[in-house]
């Protein structure tokens, strides 16, 4: 253990006193939180003091003011994009992660086609959930590693751009997240909120729509936990002057019918062409409507939905997607010819063992099956196979007969396919009747800045 | 941050899972606690994981089983003295620290003279409290840094020996304490218990009497906090097969009349010669009686007190002290000629500003006054001046008249004396009447292994 820094006259705050204050349940001042974040980012405050503080924060919780101060300090630990030269309203969407959730790839071009600027910085898949960057990279040549300058040029040309985290954005979050990962301090709504919001607000946006997932495939299985985090993020964003809305949406079964990187891009293209699965379309129009509403382009959610649907029907959203793919170095020919996307060597059906109705799908297991096939990551360092995944034929409430395919597994390794098949078989629950009360797609909307509907 | 160790097949436990388990309030198994302590001591588990675990332990608390497992693991991180070759019962005393508390220097020779073996490993002063080792070192030549072999030889010759912490004893505690000190995780009764008990039980003792201080000069100002820690330590010791008793004793004013290293040795000699202040004598007989009782040499506490007083009257305790001082290299001539102890260059009286009664003495301030004079340590690295300190002339409930000395300051630096004087003046509260309900010396006794009185 290296000794902690001595307090100096320039910095009369001592880390140990700040830790003790939080340990005892008192509220930290903005100055104290800034001291911690800056000190940890520069390396002045050692890992062990940050770890003790994080655990105290997990167990004592943070007030709304502390959460906002933490978010702000983390945000200002790095570069904040200055998009003020762009006249359009900047609105982004963030999802807490799910299985088959490809909405970002649809929403960015839809919103840009409607006149918003969408500077989307996304993540990779981790655990059982997929990641936007992995999906985009299944398009041959698509480059998610743009510099800030390149990112701004794509934004200027087509109104949307989708990249990964850069070294300049919120370095405090990167360092803190790595520490949280190994010190059991990930699972705190306050720390999760500050982590998400610091990165999103560094995009220099005016408004943010949050898609907070709940159910068996979400990180927050319980709706009240999802709602708590959603409220925290909405309040934090509003304290920082942003237009905010959070939708608590269902992740008790996969979204859409396809899970896996290239497979999901195919489904994105279906939706952008006016087709695609009902639940995915429905959620996209709802989220797009909120983006338009927060960006001042739709007075009501109904009007926003109408705008989104028109942008699909007119083909403008698809054109926007084509532009973005081209500008980011991707092979745009896949758009008209999805057969050029990466394909697996084999497919295999999982069939229903009996007749009846799909009562439930253990959604996390479906996500894990995709990871097992090679379509996701168990560890950060893992590479992904863009071709593999699952195509569902049956979802909750669907009727099935004995031997009818529930799902088709797309794979490159028989051994992995066998493991995935077993997981999928176990994840489908077939009963004599469909669920009496199917779960809604949107559980509730949390917002204070605007009127819903 | 260096990466944490990967789990290996030989060690299926992962530190992060143990941290999360404690964070969520679950009880850790003995194996999990051993894994943490061993891993941290060897350096396999990094500081930041230990810090997160410590904070979770502070805020979630530990069960009795966890506290005992932690104590045991820390104890076994180093050497445990094997005193089985000695036929006598081995009984020690430990105090949580106070001002003017010189009982150890009296109890060790009294208990040894009565037939117990007292292998006493003590600490130095820190903060406002004094330390046994600093007091002993005011005797010219007294060596507290004996090897384990030398320690055993002194024990064999005279039945008691007093040394400092060695590198071999409970190294886990030394490493954990240093981390706790800078991560705000000192103040936890569970961690304090494990720290104290692991070191004391490494002495290879059969029984332990705890003197848990409460009041304005104690670390635990509130009696309920002192009682909680005392019960925890008694239960932990008993789980580990030791005879245990804890006395909650008063530290709302200094114990005895002298505070400061050489000054306290003078008072020790007074008591060993049959004199000395009433409260100090009283507490010594009570603690000695419990030591004899736990060691099976006294059926009752009354009988134990009688034994202790007889050992003073007969001069046997003083002779035992003389033997120990000689065997540990000290100048035993100070025993008959206390004038040979270190003396300050100056003295200065603090007088009463009015007539009345001493209603209270802010005990921590008196301890701090001694530290300011140079008699204690603000930081671990500080050296102490053995000659300085305070001689109280008035204690709580005493009558005083205007201008009458309350206390004499023994000092070597005028500037420091001025600061100490101000503190002492502020610490005496003079009122028209003595306190209506003077605090008892022994607040309560906590023990389950034996019958009190």
mmCIF file of N, CA, C and O in Angstrom, chain A residues 1-2 4 16 19-20 23 40 47-49 51-53 55-56 58-60 178-179 181-187, chain B residues 1-2 4 16 19-20 23 40 47-49 51-53 55-56 58-60 178-179 181-187:
data_model
loop_
_atom_site.group_PDB
_atom_site.id
_atom_site.type_symbol
_atom_site.label_atom_id
_atom_site.label_comp_id
_atom_site.label_asym_id
_atom_site.label_seq_id
_atom_site.Cartn_x
_atom_site.Cartn_y
_atom_site.Cartn_z
ATOM 1 N N UNK A 1 0.845 -1.194 0.000
ATOM 2 C CA UNK A 1 0.000 0.000 0.000
ATOM 3 C C UNK A 1 0.878 1.241 0.000
ATOM 4 O O UNK A 1 1.686 1.432 0.898
ATOM 5 N N UNK A 2 0.735 2.079 -0.993
ATOM 6 C CA UNK A 2 1.435 3.358 -0.974
ATOM 7 C C UNK A 2 0.701 4.289 -0.020
ATOM 8 O O UNK A 2 -0.509 4.227 0.098
ATOM 9 N N UNK A 4 -1.335 7.356 1.457
ATOM 10 C CA UNK A 4 -2.222 8.325 0.814
ATOM 11 C C UNK A 4 -1.571 9.695 0.864
ATOM 12 O O UNK A 4 -0.688 9.934 1.690
ATOM 13 N N UNK A 16 -9.715 10.754 3.656
ATOM 14 C CA UNK A 16 -10.214 9.902 4.743
ATOM 15 C C UNK A 16 -11.397 10.559 5.463
ATOM 16 O O UNK A 16 -12.337 9.877 5.887
ATOM 17 N N UNK A 19 -14.460 10.101 3.258
ATOM 18 C CA UNK A 19 -14.927 8.708 3.366
ATOM 19 C C UNK A 19 -15.723 8.521 4.659
ATOM 20 O O UNK A 19 -16.812 7.946 4.650
ATOM 21 N N UNK A 20 -15.178 9.020 5.763
ATOM 22 C CA UNK A 20 -15.848 8.867 7.058
ATOM 23 C C UNK A 20 -17.200 9.575 7.072
ATOM 24 O O UNK A 20 -18.161 9.085 7.650
ATOM 25 N N UNK A 23 -19.518 7.437 5.172
ATOM 26 C CA UNK A 23 -19.753 6.248 6.006
ATOM 27 C C UNK A 23 -20.797 6.535 7.080
ATOM 28 O O UNK A 23 -21.659 5.694 7.373
ATOM 29 N N UNK A 40 -9.072 11.115 -7.724
ATOM 30 C CA UNK A 40 -8.950 9.725 -8.170
ATOM 31 C C UNK A 40 -8.528 9.672 -9.634
ATOM 32 O O UNK A 40 -7.706 8.844 -10.023
ATOM 33 N N UNK A 47 -6.433 3.872 -5.105
ATOM 34 C CA UNK A 47 -7.549 2.951 -5.313
ATOM 35 C C UNK A 47 -8.253 2.569 -4.018
ATOM 36 O O UNK A 47 -9.468 2.457 -3.976
ATOM 37 N N UNK A 48 -7.462 2.326 -2.954
ATOM 38 C CA UNK A 48 -8.086 1.805 -1.741
ATOM 39 C C UNK A 48 -8.992 2.832 -1.074
ATOM 40 O O UNK A 48 -10.008 2.466 -0.497
ATOM 41 N N UNK A 49 -8.633 4.119 -1.198
ATOM 42 C CA UNK A 49 -9.532 5.126 -0.626
ATOM 43 C C UNK A 49 -10.781 5.271 -1.496
ATOM 44 O O UNK A 49 -11.895 5.400 -0.987
ATOM 45 N N UNK A 51 -12.095 2.916 -3.248
ATOM 46 C CA UNK A 51 -12.892 1.701 -3.036
ATOM 47 C C UNK A 51 -13.706 1.804 -1.750
ATOM 48 O O UNK A 51 -14.884 1.434 -1.711
ATOM 49 N N UNK A 52 -13.087 2.319 -0.693
ATOM 50 C CA UNK A 52 -13.807 2.466 0.578
ATOM 51 C C UNK A 52 -14.948 3.466 0.419
ATOM 52 O O UNK A 52 -16.065 3.252 0.908
ATOM 53 N N UNK A 53 -14.685 4.545 -0.306
ATOM 54 C CA UNK A 53 -15.738 5.529 -0.529
ATOM 55 C C UNK A 53 -16.879 4.933 -1.352
ATOM 56 O O UNK A 53 -18.061 5.134 -1.031
ATOM 57 N N UNK A 55 -17.853 1.840 -1.571
ATOM 58 C CA UNK A 55 -18.676 0.927 -0.774
ATOM 59 C C UNK A 55 -19.564 1.703 0.196
ATOM 60 O O UNK A 55 -20.726 1.347 0.403
ATOM 61 N N UNK A 56 -19.030 2.764 0.785
ATOM 62 C CA UNK A 56 -19.859 3.599 1.667
ATOM 63 C C UNK A 56 -21.010 4.204 0.870
ATOM 64 O O UNK A 56 -22.152 4.273 1.350
ATOM 65 N N UNK A 58 -22.397 2.939 -1.859
ATOM 66 C CA UNK A 58 -23.347 1.861 -2.182
ATOM 67 C C UNK A 58 -24.276 1.622 -0.998
ATOM 68 O O UNK A 58 -25.494 1.534 -1.158
ATOM 69 N N UNK A 59 -23.707 1.537 0.204
ATOM 70 C CA UNK A 59 -24.509 1.138 1.361
ATOM 71 C C UNK A 59 -25.258 2.306 2.000
ATOM 72 O O UNK A 59 -26.315 2.100 2.575
ATOM 73 N N UNK A 60 -24.725 3.512 1.908
ATOM 74 C CA UNK A 60 -25.424 4.662 2.489
ATOM 75 C C UNK A 60 -26.317 5.362 1.473
ATOM 76 O O UNK A 60 -27.219 6.096 1.845
ATOM 77 N N UNK A 178 -13.830 0.447 -13.663
ATOM 78 C CA UNK A 178 -12.900 -0.688 -13.535
ATOM 79 C C UNK A 178 -12.727 -1.062 -12.059
ATOM 80 O O UNK A 178 -12.650 -2.245 -11.708
ATOM 81 N N UNK A 179 -12.691 -0.044 -11.197
ATOM 82 C CA UNK A 179 -12.551 -0.311 -9.761
ATOM 83 C C UNK A 179 -13.834 -0.919 -9.184
ATOM 84 O O UNK A 179 -13.781 -1.863 -8.388
ATOM 85 N N UNK A 181 -15.952 -2.724 -10.690
ATOM 86 C CA UNK A 181 -16.094 -4.085 -11.193
ATOM 87 C C UNK A 181 -15.420 -5.108 -10.277
ATOM 88 O O UNK A 181 -15.897 -6.233 -10.155
ATOM 89 N N UNK A 182 -14.329 -4.726 -9.630
ATOM 90 C CA UNK A 182 -13.569 -5.686 -8.812
ATOM 91 C C UNK A 182 -13.755 -5.466 -7.313
ATOM 92 O O UNK A 182 -13.139 -6.161 -6.505
ATOM 93 N N UNK A 183 -14.591 -4.506 -6.934
ATOM 94 C CA UNK A 183 -14.787 -4.243 -5.505
ATOM 95 C C UNK A 183 -16.240 -4.410 -5.081
ATOM 96 O O UNK A 183 -16.624 -3.968 -3.999
ATOM 97 N N UNK A 184 -17.037 -5.043 -5.934
ATOM 98 C CA UNK A 184 -18.430 -5.297 -5.552
ATOM 99 C C UNK A 184 -19.238 -4.028 -5.400
ATOM 100 O O UNK A 184 -20.155 -3.966 -4.569
ATOM 101 N N UNK A 185 -18.916 -2.996 -6.166
ATOM 102 C CA UNK A 185 -19.636 -1.735 -6.005
ATOM 103 C C UNK A 185 -20.323 -1.305 -7.305
ATOM 104 O O UNK A 185 -20.547 -0.119 -7.536
ATOM 105 N N UNK A 186 -20.644 -2.298 -8.148
ATOM 106 C CA UNK A 186 -21.369 -1.985 -9.387
ATOM 107 C C UNK A 186 -22.839 -1.710 -9.093
ATOM 108 O O UNK A 186 -23.414 -0.746 -9.591
ATOM 109 N N UNK A 187 -23.438 -2.541 -8.262
ATOM 110 C CA UNK A 187 -24.896 -2.530 -8.115
ATOM 111 C C UNK A 187 -25.388 -1.433 -7.177
ATOM 112 O O UNK A 187 -25.796 -1.694 -6.051
ATOM 113 N N UNK B 1 -4.163 0.935 -10.833
ATOM 114 C CA UNK B 1 -4.742 -0.245 -10.189
ATOM 115 C C UNK B 1 -4.225 -1.509 -10.859
ATOM 116 O O UNK B 1 -4.391 -1.697 -12.052
ATOM 117 N N UNK B 2 -3.573 -2.356 -10.101
ATOM 118 C CA UNK B 2 -3.178 -3.644 -10.648
ATOM 119 C C UNK B 2 -4.399 -4.552 -10.683
ATOM 120 O O UNK B 2 -5.259 -4.466 -9.813
ATOM 121 N N UNK B 4 -6.890 -7.566 -10.043
ATOM 122 C CA UNK B 4 -7.000 -8.516 -8.945
ATOM 123 C C UNK B 4 -6.645 -9.909 -9.459
ATOM 124 O O UNK B 4 -6.734 -10.161 -10.660
ATOM 125 N N UNK B 16 -14.080 -10.659 -4.987
ATOM 126 C CA UNK B 16 -15.204 -9.775 -5.309
ATOM 127 C C UNK B 16 -16.529 -10.395 -4.865
ATOM 128 O O UNK B 16 -17.439 -9.683 -4.414
ATOM 129 N N UNK B 19 -16.800 -9.896 -1.119
ATOM 130 C CA UNK B 19 -17.141 -8.497 -0.846
ATOM 131 C C UNK B 19 -18.639 -8.275 -1.071
ATOM 132 O O UNK B 19 -19.328 -7.668 -0.245
ATOM 133 N N UNK B 20 -19.140 -8.763 -2.187
ATOM 134 C CA UNK B 20 -20.563 -8.574 -2.514
ATOM 135 C C UNK B 20 -21.469 -9.241 -1.487
ATOM 136 O O UNK B 20 -22.529 -8.716 -1.139
ATOM 137 N N UNK B 23 -21.452 -7.073 1.482
ATOM 138 C CA UNK B 23 -22.203 -5.868 1.108
ATOM 139 C C UNK B 23 -23.706 -6.106 1.210
ATOM 140 O O UNK B 23 -24.460 -5.250 1.682
ATOM 141 N N UNK B 40 -4.960 -11.199 1.870
ATOM 142 C CA UNK B 40 -4.508 -9.825 2.054
ATOM 143 C C UNK B 40 -3.114 -9.803 2.679
ATOM 144 O O UNK B 40 -2.262 -8.992 2.295
ATOM 145 N N UNK B 47 -5.065 -3.996 -1.901
ATOM 146 C CA UNK B 47 -5.589 -3.043 -0.920
ATOM 147 C C UNK B 47 -7.023 -2.619 -1.224
ATOM 148 O O UNK B 47 -7.841 -2.468 -0.328
ATOM 149 N N UNK B 48 -7.325 -2.402 -2.534
ATOM 150 C CA UNK B 48 -8.643 -1.839 -2.828
ATOM 151 C C UNK B 48 -9.762 -2.827 -2.558
ATOM 152 O O UNK B 48 -10.856 -2.428 -2.162
ATOM 153 N N UNK B 49 -9.490 -4.126 -2.740
ATOM 154 C CA UNK B 49 -10.534 -5.098 -2.405
ATOM 155 C C UNK B 49 -10.676 -5.226 -0.894
ATOM 156 O O UNK B 49 -11.788 -5.313 -0.372
ATOM 157 N N UNK B 51 -10.116 -2.851 1.200
ATOM 158 C CA UNK B 51 -10.761 -1.609 1.656
ATOM 159 C C UNK B 51 -12.269 -1.675 1.454
ATOM 160 O O UNK B 51 -13.044 -1.274 2.319
ATOM 161 N N UNK B 52 -12.703 -2.197 0.304
ATOM 162 C CA UNK B 52 -14.138 -2.317 0.041
ATOM 163 C C UNK B 52 -14.770 -3.283 1.032
ATOM 164 O O UNK B 52 -15.856 -3.035 1.561
ATOM 165 N N UNK B 53 -14.074 -4.379 1.299
ATOM 166 C CA UNK B 53 -14.612 -5.347 2.254
ATOM 167 C C UNK B 53 -14.704 -4.734 3.655
ATOM 168 O O UNK B 53 -15.710 -4.898 4.358
ATOM 169 N N UNK B 55 -15.087 -1.604 4.494
ATOM 170 C CA UNK B 55 -16.197 -0.654 4.601
ATOM 171 C C UNK B 55 -17.534 -1.404 4.670
ATOM 172 O O UNK B 55 -18.430 -1.016 5.429
ATOM 173 N N UNK B 56 -17.675 -2.470 3.897
ATOM 174 C CA UNK B 56 -18.905 -3.265 3.971
ATOM 175 C C UNK B 56 -19.047 -3.858 5.372
ATOM 176 O O UNK B 56 -20.149 -3.885 5.937
ATOM 177 N N UNK B 58 -17.823 -2.586 8.170
ATOM 178 C CA UNK B 58 -18.158 -1.494 9.099
ATOM 179 C C UNK B 58 -19.654 -1.214 9.038
ATOM 180 O O UNK B 58 -20.324 -1.106 10.069
ATOM 181 N N UNK B 59 -20.201 -1.127 7.823
ATOM 182 C CA UNK B 59 -21.597 -0.693 7.681
ATOM 183 C C UNK B 59 -22.595 -1.831 7.859
ATOM 184 O O UNK B 59 -23.718 -1.594 8.298
ATOM 185 N N UNK B 60 -22.227 -3.052 7.520
ATOM 186 C CA UNK B 60 -23.137 -4.178 7.697
ATOM 187 C C UNK B 60 -22.961 -4.861 9.037
ATOM 188 O O UNK B 60 -23.837 -5.594 9.490
ATOM 189 N N UNK B 178 -3.217 -0.504 9.236
ATOM 190 C CA UNK B 178 -2.683 0.606 8.429
ATOM 191 C C UNK B 178 -3.685 0.997 7.342
ATOM 192 O O UNK B 178 -3.883 2.178 7.053
ATOM 193 N N UNK B 179 -4.346 0.007 6.769
ATOM 194 C CA UNK B 179 -5.352 0.288 5.736
ATOM 195 C C UNK B 179 -6.597 0.933 6.336
ATOM 196 O O UNK B 179 -7.148 1.887 5.783
ATOM 197 N N UNK B 181 -6.769 2.762 8.895
ATOM 198 C CA UNK B 181 -6.434 4.118 9.318
ATOM 199 C C UNK B 181 -6.669 5.141 8.207
ATOM 200 O O UNK B 181 -7.035 6.287 8.475
ATOM 201 N N UNK B 182 -6.473 4.761 6.958
ATOM 202 C CA UNK B 182 -6.590 5.714 5.842
ATOM 203 C C UNK B 182 -7.855 5.514 5.016
ATOM 204 O O UNK B 182 -8.066 6.206 4.020
ATOM 205 N N UNK B 183 -8.722 4.573 5.424
ATOM 206 C CA UNK B 183 -9.946 4.338 4.651
ATOM 207 C C UNK B 183 -11.202 4.544 5.494
ATOM 208 O O UNK B 183 -12.290 4.136 5.092
ATOM 209 N N UNK B 184 -11.045 5.200 6.648
ATOM 210 C CA UNK B 184 -12.230 5.497 7.457
ATOM 211 C C UNK B 184 -12.914 4.249 7.983
ATOM 212 O O UNK B 184 -14.134 4.220 8.151
ATOM 213 N N UNK B 185 -12.132 3.190 8.249
ATOM 214 C CA UNK B 185 -12.757 1.951 8.718
ATOM 215 C C UNK B 185 -12.207 1.516 10.073
ATOM 216 O O UNK B 185 -12.203 0.339 10.402
ATOM 217 N N UNK B 186 -11.753 2.503 10.853
ATOM 218 C CA UNK B 186 -11.268 2.181 12.199
ATOM 219 C C UNK B 186 -12.443 1.946 13.144
ATOM 220 O O UNK B 186 -12.461 0.988 13.913
ATOM 221 N N UNK B 187 -13.451 2.808 13.073
ATOM 222 C CA UNK B 187 -14.500 2.841 14.076
ATOM 223 C C UNK B 187 -15.563 1.758 13.860
ATOM 224 O O UNK B 187 -16.681 2.043 13.437
#
